[in-house]
Coordinates of C-alpha atoms in Angstrom, one line a residue:
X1 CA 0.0 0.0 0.0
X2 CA 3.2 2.2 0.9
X3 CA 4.4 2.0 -2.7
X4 CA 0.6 2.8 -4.2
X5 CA 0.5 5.9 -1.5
X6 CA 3.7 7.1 -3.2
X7 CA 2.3 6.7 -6.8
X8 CA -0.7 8.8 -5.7
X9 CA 1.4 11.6 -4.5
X10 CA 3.9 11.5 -7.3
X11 CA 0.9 11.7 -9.6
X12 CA -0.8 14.8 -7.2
X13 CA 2.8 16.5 -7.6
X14 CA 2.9 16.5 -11.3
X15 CA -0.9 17.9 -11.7
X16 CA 0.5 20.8 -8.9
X17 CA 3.7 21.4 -10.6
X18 CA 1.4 21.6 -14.0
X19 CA -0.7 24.1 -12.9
X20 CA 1.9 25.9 -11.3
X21 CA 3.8 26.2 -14.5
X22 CA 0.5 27.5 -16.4
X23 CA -0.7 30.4 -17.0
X24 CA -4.5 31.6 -17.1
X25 CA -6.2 32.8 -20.3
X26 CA -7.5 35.9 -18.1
X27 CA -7.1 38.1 -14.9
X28 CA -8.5 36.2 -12.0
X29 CA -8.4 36.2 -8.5
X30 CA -5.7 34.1 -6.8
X31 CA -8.2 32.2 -4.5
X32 CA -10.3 31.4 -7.9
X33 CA -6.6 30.6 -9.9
X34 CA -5.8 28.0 -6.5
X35 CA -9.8 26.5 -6.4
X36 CA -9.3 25.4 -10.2
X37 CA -6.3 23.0 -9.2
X38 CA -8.1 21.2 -6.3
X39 CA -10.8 20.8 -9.0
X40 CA -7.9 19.1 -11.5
X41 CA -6.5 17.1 -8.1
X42 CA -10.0 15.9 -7.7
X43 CA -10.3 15.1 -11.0
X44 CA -7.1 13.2 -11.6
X45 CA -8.2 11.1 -8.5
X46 CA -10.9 10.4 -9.6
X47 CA -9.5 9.0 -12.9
X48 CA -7.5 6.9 -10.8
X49 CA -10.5 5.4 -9.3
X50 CA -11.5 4.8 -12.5
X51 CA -8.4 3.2 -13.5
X52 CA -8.6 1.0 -9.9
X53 CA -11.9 -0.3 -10.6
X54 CA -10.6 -2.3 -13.9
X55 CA -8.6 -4.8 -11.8
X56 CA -5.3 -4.2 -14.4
X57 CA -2.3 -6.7 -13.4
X58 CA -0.5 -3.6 -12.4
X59 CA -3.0 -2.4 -9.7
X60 CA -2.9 -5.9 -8.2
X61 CA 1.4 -5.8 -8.1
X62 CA 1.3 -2.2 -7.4
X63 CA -1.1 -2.9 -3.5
X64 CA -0.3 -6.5 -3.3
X65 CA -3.4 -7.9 -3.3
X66 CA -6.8 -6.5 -4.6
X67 CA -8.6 -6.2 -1.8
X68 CA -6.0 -3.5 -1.0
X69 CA -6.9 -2.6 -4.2
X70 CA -10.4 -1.7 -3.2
X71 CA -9.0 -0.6 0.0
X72 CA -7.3 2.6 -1.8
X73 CA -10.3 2.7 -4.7
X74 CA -12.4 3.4 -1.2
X75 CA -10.3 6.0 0.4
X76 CA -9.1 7.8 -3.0
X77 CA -12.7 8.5 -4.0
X78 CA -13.4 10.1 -0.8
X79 CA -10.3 12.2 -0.9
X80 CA -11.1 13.4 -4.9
X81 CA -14.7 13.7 -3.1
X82 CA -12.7 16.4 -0.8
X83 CA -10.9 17.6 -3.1
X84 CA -13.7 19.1 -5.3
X85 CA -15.7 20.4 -2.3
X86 CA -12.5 22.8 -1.2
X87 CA -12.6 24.0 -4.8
X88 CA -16.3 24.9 -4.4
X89 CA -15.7 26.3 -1.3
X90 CA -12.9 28.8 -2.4
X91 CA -15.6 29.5 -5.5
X92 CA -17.9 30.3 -3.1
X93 CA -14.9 32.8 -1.8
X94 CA -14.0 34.5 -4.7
X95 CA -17.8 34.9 -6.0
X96 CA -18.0 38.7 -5.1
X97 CA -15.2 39.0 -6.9
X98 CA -16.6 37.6 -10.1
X99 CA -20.2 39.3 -9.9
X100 CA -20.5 40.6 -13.5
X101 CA -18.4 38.2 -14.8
X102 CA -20.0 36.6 -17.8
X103 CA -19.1 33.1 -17.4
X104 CA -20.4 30.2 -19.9
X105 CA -23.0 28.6 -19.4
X106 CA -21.4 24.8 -19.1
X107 CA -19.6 26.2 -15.9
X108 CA -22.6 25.9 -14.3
X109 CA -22.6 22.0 -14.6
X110 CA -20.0 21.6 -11.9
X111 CA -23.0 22.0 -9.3
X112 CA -24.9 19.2 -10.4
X113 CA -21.8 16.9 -11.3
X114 CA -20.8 17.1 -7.5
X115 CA -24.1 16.2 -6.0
X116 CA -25.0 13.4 -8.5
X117 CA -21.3 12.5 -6.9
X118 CA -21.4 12.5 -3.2
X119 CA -24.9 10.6 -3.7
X120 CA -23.2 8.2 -5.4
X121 CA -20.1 7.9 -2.9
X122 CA -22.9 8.0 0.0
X123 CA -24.5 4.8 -1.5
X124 CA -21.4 3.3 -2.2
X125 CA -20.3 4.0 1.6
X126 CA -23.9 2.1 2.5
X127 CA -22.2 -1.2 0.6
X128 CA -22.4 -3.4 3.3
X129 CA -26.5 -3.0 3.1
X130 CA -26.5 -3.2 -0.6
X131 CA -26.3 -6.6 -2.2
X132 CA -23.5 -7.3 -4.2
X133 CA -25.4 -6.1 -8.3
X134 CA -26.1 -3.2 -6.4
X135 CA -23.2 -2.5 -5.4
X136 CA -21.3 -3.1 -8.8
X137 CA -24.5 -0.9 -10.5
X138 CA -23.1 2.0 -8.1
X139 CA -19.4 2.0 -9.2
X140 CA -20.0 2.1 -12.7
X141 CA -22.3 4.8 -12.6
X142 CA -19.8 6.8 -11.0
X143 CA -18.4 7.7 -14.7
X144 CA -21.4 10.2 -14.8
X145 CA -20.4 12.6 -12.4
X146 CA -16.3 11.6 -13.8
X147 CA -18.2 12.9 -17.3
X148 CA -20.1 15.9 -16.3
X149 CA -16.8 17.6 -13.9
X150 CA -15.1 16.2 -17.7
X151 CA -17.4 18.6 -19.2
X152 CA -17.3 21.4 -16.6
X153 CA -13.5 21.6 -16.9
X154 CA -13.4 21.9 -20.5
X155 CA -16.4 23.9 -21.1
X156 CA -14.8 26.7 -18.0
X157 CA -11.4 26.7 -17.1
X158 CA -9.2 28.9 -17.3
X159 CA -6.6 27.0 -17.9
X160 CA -6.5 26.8 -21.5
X161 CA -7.9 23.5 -21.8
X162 CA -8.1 23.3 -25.2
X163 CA -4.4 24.7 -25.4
X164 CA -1.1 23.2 -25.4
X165 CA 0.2 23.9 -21.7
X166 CA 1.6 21.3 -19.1
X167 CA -1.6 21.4 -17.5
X168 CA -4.0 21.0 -20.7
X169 CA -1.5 18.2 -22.0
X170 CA -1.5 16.5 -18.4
X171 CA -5.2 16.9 -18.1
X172 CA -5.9 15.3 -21.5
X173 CA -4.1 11.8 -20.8
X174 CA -5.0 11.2 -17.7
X175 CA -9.4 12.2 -19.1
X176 CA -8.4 9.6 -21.3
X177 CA -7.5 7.4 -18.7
X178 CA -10.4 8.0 -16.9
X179 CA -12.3 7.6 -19.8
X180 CA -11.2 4.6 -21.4
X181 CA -11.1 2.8 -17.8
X182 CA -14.8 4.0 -17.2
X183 CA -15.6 2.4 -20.6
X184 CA -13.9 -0.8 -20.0
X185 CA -15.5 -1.1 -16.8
X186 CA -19.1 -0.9 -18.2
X187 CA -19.1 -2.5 -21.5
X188 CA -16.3 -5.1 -21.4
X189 CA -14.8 -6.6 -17.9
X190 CA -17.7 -8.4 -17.2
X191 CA -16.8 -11.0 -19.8
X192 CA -13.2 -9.8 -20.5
X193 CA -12.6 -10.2 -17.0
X194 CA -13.5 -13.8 -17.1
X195 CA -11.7 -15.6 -20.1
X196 CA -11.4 -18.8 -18.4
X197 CA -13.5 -21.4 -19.5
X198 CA -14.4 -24.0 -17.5
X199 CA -16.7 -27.0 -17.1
X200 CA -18.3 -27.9 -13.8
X201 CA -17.4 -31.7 -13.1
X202 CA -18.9 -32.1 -9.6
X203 CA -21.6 -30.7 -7.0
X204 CA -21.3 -31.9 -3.2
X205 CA -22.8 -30.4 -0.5
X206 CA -20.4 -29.2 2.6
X207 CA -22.9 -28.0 5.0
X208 CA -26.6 -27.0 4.8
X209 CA -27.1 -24.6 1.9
X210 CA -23.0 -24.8 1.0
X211 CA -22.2 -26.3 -1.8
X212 CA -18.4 -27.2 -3.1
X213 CA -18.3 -27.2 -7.0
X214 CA -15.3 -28.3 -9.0
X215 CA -14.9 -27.4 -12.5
X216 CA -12.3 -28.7 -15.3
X217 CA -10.4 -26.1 -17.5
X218 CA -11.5 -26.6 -21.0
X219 CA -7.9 -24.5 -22.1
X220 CA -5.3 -22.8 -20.5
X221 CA -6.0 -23.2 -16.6
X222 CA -5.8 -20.3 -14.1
X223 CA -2.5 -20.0 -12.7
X224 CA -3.0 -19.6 -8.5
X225 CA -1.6 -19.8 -5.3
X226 CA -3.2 -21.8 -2.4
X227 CA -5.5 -18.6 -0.8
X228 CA -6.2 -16.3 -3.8
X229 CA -9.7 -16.0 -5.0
X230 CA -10.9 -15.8 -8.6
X231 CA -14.1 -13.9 -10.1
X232 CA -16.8 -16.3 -11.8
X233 CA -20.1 -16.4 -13.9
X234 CA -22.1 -19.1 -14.7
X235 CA -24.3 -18.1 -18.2
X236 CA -26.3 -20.7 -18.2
X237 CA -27.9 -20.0 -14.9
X238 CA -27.7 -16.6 -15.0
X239 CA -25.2 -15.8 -12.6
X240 CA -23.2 -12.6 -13.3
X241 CA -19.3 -12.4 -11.7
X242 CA -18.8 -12.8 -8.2
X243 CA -15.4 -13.5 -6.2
X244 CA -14.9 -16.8 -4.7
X245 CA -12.0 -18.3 -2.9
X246 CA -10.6 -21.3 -4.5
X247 CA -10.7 -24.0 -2.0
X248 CA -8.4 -26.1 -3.7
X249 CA -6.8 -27.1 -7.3
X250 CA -6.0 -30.0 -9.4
X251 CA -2.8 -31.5 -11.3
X252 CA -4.9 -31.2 -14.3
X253 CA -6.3 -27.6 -13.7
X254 CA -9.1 -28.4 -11.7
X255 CA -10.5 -26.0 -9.8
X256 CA -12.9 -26.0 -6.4
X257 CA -14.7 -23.6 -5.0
X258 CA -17.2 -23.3 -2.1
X259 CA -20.5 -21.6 -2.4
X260 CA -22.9 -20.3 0.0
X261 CA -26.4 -19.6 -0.3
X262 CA -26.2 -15.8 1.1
X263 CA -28.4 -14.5 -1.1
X264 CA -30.9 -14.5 -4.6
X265 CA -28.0 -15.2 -7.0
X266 CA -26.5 -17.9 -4.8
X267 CA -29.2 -19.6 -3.6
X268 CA -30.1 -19.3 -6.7
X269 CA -26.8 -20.6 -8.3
X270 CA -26.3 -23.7 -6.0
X271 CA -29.8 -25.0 -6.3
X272 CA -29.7 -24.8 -10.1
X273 CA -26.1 -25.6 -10.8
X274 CA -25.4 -28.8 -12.9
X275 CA -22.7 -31.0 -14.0
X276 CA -21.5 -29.9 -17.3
X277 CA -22.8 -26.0 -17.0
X278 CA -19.9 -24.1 -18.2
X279 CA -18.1 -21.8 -15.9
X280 CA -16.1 -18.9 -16.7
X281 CA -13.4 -17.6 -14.5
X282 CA -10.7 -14.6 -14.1
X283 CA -7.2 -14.9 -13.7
X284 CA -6.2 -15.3 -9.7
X285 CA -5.9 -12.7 -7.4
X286 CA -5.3 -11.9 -3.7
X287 CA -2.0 -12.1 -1.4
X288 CA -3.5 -14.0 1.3
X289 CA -0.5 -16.7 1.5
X290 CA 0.8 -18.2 4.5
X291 CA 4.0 -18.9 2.7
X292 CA 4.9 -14.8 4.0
X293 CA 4.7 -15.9 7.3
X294 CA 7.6 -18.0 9.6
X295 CA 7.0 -21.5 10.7
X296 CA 5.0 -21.1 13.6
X297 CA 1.4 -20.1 12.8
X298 CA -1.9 -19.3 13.9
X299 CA -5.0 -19.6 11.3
X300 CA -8.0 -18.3 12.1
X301 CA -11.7 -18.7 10.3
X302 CA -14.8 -18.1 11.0
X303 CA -17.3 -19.6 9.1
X304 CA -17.2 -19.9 5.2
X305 CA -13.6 -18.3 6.3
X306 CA -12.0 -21.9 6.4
X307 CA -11.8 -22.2 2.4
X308 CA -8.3 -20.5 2.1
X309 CA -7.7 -22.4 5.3
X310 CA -8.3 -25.8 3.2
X311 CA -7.1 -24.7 0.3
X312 CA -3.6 -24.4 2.0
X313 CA -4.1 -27.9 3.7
X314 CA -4.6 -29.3 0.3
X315 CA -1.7 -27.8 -1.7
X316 CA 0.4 -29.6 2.1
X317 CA 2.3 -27.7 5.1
X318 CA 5.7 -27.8 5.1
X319 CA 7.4 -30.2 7.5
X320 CA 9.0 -27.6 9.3
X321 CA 5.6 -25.8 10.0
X322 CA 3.6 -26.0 13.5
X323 CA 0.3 -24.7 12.5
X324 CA -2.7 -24.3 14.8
X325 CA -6.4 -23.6 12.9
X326 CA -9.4 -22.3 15.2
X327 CA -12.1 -23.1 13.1
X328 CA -15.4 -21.6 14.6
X329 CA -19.0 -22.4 13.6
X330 CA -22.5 -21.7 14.4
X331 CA -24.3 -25.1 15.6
X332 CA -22.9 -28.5 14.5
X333 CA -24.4 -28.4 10.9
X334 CA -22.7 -25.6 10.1
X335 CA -19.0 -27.3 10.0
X336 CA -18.2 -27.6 6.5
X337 CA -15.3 -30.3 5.7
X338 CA -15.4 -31.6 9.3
X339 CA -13.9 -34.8 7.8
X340 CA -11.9 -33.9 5.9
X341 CA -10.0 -31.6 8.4
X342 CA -9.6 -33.9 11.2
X343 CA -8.2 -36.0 8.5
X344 CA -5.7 -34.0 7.6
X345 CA -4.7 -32.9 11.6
X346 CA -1.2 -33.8 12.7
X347 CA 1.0 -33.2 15.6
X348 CA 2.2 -30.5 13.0
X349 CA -1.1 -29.1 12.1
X350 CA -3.8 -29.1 15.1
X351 CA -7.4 -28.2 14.3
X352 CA -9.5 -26.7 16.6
X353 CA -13.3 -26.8 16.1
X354 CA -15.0 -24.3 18.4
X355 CA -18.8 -24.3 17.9
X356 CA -19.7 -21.2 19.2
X357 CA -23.4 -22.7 20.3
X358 CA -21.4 -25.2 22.7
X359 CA -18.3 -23.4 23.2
X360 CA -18.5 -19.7 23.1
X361 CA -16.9 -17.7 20.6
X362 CA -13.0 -17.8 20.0
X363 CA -11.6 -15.7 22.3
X364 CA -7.7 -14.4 22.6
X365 CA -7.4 -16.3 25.8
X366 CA -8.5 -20.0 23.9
X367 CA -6.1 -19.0 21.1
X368 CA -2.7 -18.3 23.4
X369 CA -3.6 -21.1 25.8
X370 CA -3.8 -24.1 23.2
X371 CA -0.9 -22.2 20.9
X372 CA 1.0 -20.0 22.8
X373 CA 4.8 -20.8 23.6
X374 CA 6.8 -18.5 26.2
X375 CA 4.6 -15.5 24.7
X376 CA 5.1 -16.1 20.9
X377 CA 1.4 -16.6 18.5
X378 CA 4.2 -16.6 15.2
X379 CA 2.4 -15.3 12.8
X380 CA -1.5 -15.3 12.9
X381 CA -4.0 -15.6 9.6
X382 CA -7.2 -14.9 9.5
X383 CA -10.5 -15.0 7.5
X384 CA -13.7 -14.5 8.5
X385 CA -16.4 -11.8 9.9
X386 CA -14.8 -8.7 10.7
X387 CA -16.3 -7.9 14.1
X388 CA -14.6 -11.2 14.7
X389 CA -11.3 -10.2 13.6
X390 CA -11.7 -7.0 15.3
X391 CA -11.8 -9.1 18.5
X392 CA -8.8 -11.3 18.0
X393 CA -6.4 -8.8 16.3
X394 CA -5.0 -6.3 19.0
X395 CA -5.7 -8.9 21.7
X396 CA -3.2 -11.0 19.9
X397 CA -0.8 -8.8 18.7
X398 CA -0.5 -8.0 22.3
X399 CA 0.0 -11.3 23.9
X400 CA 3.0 -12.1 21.3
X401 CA 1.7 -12.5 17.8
X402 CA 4.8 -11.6 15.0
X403 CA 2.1 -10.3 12.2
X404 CA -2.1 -10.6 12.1
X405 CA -2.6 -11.0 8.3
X406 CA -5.9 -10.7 6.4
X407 CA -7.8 -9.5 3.8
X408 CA -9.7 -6.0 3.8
X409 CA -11.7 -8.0 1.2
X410 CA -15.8 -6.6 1.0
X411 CA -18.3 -5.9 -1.5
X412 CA -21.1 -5.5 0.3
X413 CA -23.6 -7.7 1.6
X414 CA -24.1 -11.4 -0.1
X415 CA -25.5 -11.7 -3.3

């Protein structure tokens, strides 16, 4: 996130030094000269949303990870959001000044572009009530306000925008940017975005209203790591792209994932779902790898939370590992892969089952009595619901864990 931070700012500078090196077509006020380059800062950031909200290979490399991704998509539209209400607020200052001041009539477009965009950011801050369509209906609208402050700048600066100054030049790439990013977004990553194509080869259910599906590539495979998470729609059933985590893969490119009913599409999708329904999948993404971690470890899940878990028992733990999994549930039912976990336990790799109906909730004290040693956790991973995590983490960090590793990973509620 450090190095993304720095991008940001190296990107803010230019714009600043731009402007700064340009001059204005006509006489203005200095507060109205400095409001026009938090509008461009605002702007450019918003671009960038733009830009984060295609899921390019270099966004992923750039955060490490793309729920970091989203992470930063979050914060840097509410900081362009900022950005464009200080220029309206020094507008608002230098108003007097421009009372008889003919401007054209497109300036006036800036009003509505900003409230059509803090409505959307305001919705888009209410994700976790929205359902996961919704919530993807939201982001790409957010090109509309992008394309009316688009239309405000070039229709009222004075700048030069049409010109050829290091602030028109800059401001013209990165609109394109923002452009063609908004356009990708809307018209093409929903199918671009899952090339993959894949055949489902097997249903089983896990746990009521969970159902594990594994699919066989019918070309090139996904490349992934044991924890990563891939995007997936199923045409014939109507199911449009949704992130899952893989819960394990295949010598010959099989994949398995986990679903849960949380929701219209997936109930829909796991009651409907047949063998030989094609599948079609993104590339892998996510850094949640255990591999970043030292030998002595502390996983965590909660819930639907254990499929990284498994997926990292599958792919096999190192000799030189001592592992201990908490794996917490609501009501005996609810434990998906029982089996197959105890199975797979070891003096290497303990599993914990904690059913939180007969044994309380995980708690930091359970966790550093069964895998404490002389005050040191190692490193702890975790996945699950984040009032949950937000329980565990400082606790833990606190009573000797090296690192608490997760993923900021959200779209809102299930689908």
């Amino acid at each position: 996130m450090k190095r993304a931070i720095t991008v940001l700012g190296a990107i803010l500078a230019v714009t600043v030094a731009a402007w700064a090196v340009s001059t204005p077509t006509m006489t203005i006020q200095t507060t109205y000269r400095v409001a026009q380059v938090f509008a461009a800062s605002g702007m450019v950031g918003l671009a960038c949303v733009l830009f984060i909200s295609t899921r390019h290979p270099w966004v992923d490399r750039l955060v490490r990870g793309q729920d970091k991704a989203y992470v930063l998509h979050k914060w840097l539209a509410m900081t362009s959001l900022a950005l464009v209400l200080i220029h309206i607020g020094l507008m608002a200052l230098s108003h007097a000044s421009m009372r008889g001041t003919d401007l054209p009539m497109i300036a006036h477009i800036g009003g509505p572009a900003m409230a059509v965009f803090v409505l959307l950011i305001l919705i888009a801050l209410l994700g976790a009530k929205l359902d996961y369509q919704r919530w993807k209906l939201v982001h790409k609208f957010m090109v509309v306000p992008y394309g009316m402050g688009l239309v405000h700048y070039y229709g009222s600066s004075t700048f030069s925008p049409f010109g050829i100054t290091p602030l028109s030049i800059w401001m013209d790439v990165v609109a394109l940017l923002g452009l063609a990013s908004a356009a990708y977004s809307f018209l093409f990553l929903e199918r671009a975005g899952t090339s993959h194509a894949y055949a489902v080869v097997a249903t089983r259910e896990v746990a009521p209203r969970c159902v594990e599906i594994t699919a066989r590539p019918g070309g090139a495979p996904v490349t992934s790591r044991p924890g990563q998470f891939v995007f997936v729609r199923v045409p014939a059933r109507g199911f449009p792209s949704h992130p899952f985590t893989l819960a394990g893969t295949g010598e010959d490119g099989q994949i398995q994932m986990c679903v849960r009913a949380l929701g219209d599409h997936t109930t829909r999708l796991i009651d409907q779902i047949q063998v030989g329904d094609e599948m079609r999948v993104s590339r892998a993404y996510g850094g949640f790898d255990h591999t970043t971690g030292g030998t002595r470890q502390v996983w965590i899940a909660g819930g639907i939370g254990i499929t990284p878990f498994l997926s990292f028992l599958r792919a096999g733990v190192p000799d030189t590992y001592q592992v201990h999994l908490f794996y917490a549930f609501h009501g005996e039912d609810q434990c998906a892969y029982r089996d197959e976990l105890l199975a797979m336990a070891s003096e290497r790799v303990v599993i914990h089952v904690v059913d939180d109906t007969v044994d309380g909730f995980v708690t930091p004290q359970m966790v550093t009595s069964a895998a404490g040693d002389a005050g040191d956790l190692g490193d702890v991973f975790f996945c699950g619901p984040a009032p949950m995590r937000e329980s565990l983490r400082r606790p833990l960090l606190a009573a000797g864990a090296r690192s608490f590793h997760y993923e900021q990973f959200r779209f809102g509620r299930g689908l």
